[in-house]
Coordinates of C-alpha atoms in Angstrom, one line a residue:
X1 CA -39.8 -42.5 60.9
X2 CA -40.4 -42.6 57.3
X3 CA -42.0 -40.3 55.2
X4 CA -44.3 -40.8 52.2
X5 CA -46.2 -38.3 49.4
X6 CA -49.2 -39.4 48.2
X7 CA -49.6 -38.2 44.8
X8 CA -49.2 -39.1 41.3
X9 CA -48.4 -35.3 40.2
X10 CA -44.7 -35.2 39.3
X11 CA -44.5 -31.4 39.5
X12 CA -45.8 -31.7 43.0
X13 CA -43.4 -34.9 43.8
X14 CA -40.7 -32.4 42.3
X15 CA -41.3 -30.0 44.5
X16 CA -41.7 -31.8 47.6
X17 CA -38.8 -33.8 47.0
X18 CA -36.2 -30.7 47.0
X19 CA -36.5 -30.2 50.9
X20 CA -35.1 -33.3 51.1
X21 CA -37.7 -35.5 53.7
X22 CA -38.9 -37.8 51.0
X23 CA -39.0 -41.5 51.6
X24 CA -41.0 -42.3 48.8
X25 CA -44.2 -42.0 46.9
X26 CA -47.8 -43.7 47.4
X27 CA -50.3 -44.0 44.6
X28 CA -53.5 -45.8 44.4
X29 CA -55.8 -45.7 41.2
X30 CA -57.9 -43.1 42.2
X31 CA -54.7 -40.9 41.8
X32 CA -53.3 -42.4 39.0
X33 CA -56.7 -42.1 37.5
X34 CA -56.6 -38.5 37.7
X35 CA -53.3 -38.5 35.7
X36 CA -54.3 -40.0 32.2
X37 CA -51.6 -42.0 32.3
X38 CA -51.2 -45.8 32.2
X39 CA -50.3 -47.1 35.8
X40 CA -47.2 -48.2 34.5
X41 CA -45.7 -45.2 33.4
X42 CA -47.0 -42.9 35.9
X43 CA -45.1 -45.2 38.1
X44 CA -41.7 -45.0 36.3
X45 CA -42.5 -41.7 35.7
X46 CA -42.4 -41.4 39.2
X47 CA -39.7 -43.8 40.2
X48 CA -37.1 -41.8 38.0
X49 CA -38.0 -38.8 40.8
X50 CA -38.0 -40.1 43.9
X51 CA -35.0 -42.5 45.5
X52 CA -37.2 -44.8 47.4
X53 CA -40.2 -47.1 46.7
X54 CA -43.2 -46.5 44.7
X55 CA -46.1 -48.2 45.9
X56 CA -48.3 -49.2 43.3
X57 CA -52.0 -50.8 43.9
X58 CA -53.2 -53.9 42.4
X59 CA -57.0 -53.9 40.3
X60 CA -57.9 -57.1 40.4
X61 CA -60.2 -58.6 42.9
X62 CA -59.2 -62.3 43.1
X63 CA -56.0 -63.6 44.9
X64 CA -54.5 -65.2 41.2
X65 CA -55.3 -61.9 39.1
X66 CA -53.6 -59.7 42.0
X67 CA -51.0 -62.1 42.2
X68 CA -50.1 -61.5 38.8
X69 CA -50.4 -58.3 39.1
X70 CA -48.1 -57.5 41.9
X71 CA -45.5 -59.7 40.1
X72 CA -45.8 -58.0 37.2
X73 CA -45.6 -54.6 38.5
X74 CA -41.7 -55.3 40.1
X75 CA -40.9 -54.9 36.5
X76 CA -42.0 -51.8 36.3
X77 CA -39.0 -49.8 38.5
X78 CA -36.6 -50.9 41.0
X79 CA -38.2 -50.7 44.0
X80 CA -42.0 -50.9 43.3
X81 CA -44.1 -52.6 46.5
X82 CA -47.0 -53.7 45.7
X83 CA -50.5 -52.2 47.6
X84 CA -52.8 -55.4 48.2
X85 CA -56.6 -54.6 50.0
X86 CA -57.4 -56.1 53.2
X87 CA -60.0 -58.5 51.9
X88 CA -60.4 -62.2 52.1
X89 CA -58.4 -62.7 48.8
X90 CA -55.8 -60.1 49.8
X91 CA -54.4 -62.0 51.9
X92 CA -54.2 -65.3 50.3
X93 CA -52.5 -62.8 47.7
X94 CA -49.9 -61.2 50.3
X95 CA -49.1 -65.0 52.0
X96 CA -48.1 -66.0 48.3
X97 CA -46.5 -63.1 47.1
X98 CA -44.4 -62.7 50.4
X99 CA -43.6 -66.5 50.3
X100 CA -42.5 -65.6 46.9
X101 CA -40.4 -62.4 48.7
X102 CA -42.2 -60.1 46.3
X103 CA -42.8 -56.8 48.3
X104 CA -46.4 -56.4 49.4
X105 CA -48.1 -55.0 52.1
X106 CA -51.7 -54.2 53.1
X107 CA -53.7 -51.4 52.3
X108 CA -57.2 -49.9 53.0
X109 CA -56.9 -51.2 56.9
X110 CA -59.8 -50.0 59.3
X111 CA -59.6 -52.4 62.6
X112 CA -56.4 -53.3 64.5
X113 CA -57.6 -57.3 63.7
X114 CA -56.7 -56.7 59.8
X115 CA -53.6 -55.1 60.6
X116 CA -52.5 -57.9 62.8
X117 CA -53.2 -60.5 59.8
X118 CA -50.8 -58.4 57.7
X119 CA -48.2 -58.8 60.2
X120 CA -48.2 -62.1 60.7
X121 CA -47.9 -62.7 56.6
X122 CA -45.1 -60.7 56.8
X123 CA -46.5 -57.8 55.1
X124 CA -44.0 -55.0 53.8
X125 CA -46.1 -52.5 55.2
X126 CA -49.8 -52.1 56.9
X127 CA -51.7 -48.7 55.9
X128 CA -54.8 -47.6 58.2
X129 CA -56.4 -44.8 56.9
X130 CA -56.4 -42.3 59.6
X131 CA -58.8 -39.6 58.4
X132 CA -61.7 -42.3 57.0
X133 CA -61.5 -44.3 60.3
X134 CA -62.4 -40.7 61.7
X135 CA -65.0 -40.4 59.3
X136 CA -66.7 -44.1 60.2
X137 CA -66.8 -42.7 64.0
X138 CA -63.6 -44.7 65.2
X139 CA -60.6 -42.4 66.6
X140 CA -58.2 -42.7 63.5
X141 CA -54.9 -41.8 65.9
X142 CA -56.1 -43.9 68.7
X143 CA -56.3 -47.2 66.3
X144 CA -52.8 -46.6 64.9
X145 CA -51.5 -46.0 68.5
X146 CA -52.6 -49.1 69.6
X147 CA -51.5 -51.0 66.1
X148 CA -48.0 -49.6 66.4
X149 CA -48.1 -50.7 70.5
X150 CA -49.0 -54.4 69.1
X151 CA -46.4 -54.4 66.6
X152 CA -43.7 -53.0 68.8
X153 CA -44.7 -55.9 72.2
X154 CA -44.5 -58.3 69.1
X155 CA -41.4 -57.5 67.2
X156 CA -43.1 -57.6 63.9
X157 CA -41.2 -56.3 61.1
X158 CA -44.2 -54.7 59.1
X159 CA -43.9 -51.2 58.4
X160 CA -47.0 -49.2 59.7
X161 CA -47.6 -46.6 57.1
X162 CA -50.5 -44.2 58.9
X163 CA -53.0 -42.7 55.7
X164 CA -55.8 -40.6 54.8
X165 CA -54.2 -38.0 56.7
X166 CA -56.3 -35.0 56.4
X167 CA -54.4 -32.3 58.4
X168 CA -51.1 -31.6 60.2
X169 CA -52.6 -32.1 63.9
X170 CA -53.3 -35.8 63.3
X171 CA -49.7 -35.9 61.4
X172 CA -48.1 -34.4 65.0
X173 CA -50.5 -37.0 66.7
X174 CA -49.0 -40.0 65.0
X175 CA -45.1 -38.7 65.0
X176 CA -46.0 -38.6 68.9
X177 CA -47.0 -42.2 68.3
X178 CA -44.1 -43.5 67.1
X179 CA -45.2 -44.5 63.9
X180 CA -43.3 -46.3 61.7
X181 CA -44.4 -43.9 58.8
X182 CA -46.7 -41.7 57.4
X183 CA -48.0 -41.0 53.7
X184 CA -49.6 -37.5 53.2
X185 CA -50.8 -34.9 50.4
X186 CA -48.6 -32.6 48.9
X187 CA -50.5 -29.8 50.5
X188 CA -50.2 -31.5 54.5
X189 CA -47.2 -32.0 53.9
X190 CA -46.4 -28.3 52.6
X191 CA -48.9 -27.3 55.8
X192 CA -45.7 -28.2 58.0
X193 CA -43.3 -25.1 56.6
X194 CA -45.0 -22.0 57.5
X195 CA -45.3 -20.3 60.9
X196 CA -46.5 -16.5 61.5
X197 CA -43.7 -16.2 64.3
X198 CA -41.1 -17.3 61.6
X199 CA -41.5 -14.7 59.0
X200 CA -41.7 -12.3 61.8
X201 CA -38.4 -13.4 62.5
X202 CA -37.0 -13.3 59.5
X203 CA -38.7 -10.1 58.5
X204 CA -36.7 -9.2 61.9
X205 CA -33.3 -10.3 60.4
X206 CA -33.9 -8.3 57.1
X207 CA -35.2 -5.1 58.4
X208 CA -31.8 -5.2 60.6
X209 CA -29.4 -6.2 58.0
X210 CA -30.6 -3.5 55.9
X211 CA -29.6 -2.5 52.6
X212 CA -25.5 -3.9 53.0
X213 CA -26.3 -6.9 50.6
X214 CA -24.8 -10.4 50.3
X215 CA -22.7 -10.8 53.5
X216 CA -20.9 -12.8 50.1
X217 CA -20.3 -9.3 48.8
X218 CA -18.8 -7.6 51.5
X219 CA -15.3 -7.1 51.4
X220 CA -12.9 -8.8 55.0
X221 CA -11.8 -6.5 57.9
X222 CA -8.2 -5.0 56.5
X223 CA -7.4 -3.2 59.8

């Protein structure tokens, strides 16, 4: 299972990347909108960060324009995969840009139908977006479950990469689902750390060890 931060914030990617689960990073242009930077260097920006891909969205809304686009982006970082919608001209776009082995995959994915499209192109990856599917009166889990089940009867080699995750129970629902992966906010993905019964337990351990310091500083048994 793979594990994706969505977020264009490098402190935040910083951050996150130090505990040492990071896969990679997801953006979209809402994000990168938010950062005043230029798409392409919020995603090298990124890229020199994180060791893993940077997926990075294409604009346009024609199959030639994100065509060009997803090319162009490859020469942005090393591993850059390029975030195509599900639409009509998405995936003429994917079909020619996998063809072409340029890494694409599908994005903005509501129905298990779309999903199975992307598949069959070969699509890098496949992103349903968990929470909003929720939010249209669907059960977001649910239609991931049943992607991932198709994909797995199938063999296909597309990556389902579970997002809009809003909170930590539907992250626990989909690592119960065997998803391929999952892209989350900084602050999910910080949700998983704490537990009341761990800092009791540590506060435990303290209170116990007392004042004797760094277990560094003591000095060995000389009897």
């Amino acid at each position: 299972m793979r594990l994706y931060l969505d977020t264009a914030d490098l402190g935040q990617i910083r951050e996150m990347a130090r505990l040492g689960v990071l896969d990679g990073v997801t953006t979209n242009p809402a994000i990168v909108a938010g950062t005043e930077k230029s798409y392409r260097n919020a995603v090298e920006d990124i890229a020199e960060v994180v060791d893993g891909p940077v997926f990075a969205q294409v604009i346009a809304a024609d199959a030639d324009e994100m065509v060009r686009e997803a090319r162009g982006y490859q020469e942005w970082a090393a591993d850059v995969v390029a975030k195509i919608p599900a639409t009509r001209a998405g995936f003429e776009a994917l079909s020619r840009l996998r063809t072409g082995g340029i890494p694409a995959g599908t994005t903005v994915v509501f129905s298990v139908e779309q999903a199975v499209l992307a598949a069959k192109n070969d699509a890098s990856f496949v992103a349903p977006y968990v929470g909003r599917l929720d939010d249209a009166g669907s059960d977001g889990v649910e239609t991931v479950r049943r992607m991932q089940e198709i994909y797995d009867t199938y063999g296909f080699e597309t990556e389902l990469l579970a997002a809009s995750i809003r909170n930590t129970t539907q992250a626990v629902a989909l690592y119960e689902a065997g998803v391929d992966a999952v892209t989350m906010s900084p602050e999910v993905l910080e949700a998983h750390i704490p537990h009341p019964k761990t800092d009791e337990g540590v506060a435990g351990f303290e209170a116990a060890w007392g004042d004797r310091g760094s277990p560094l500083d003591e000095r060995g048994d000389s009897s």
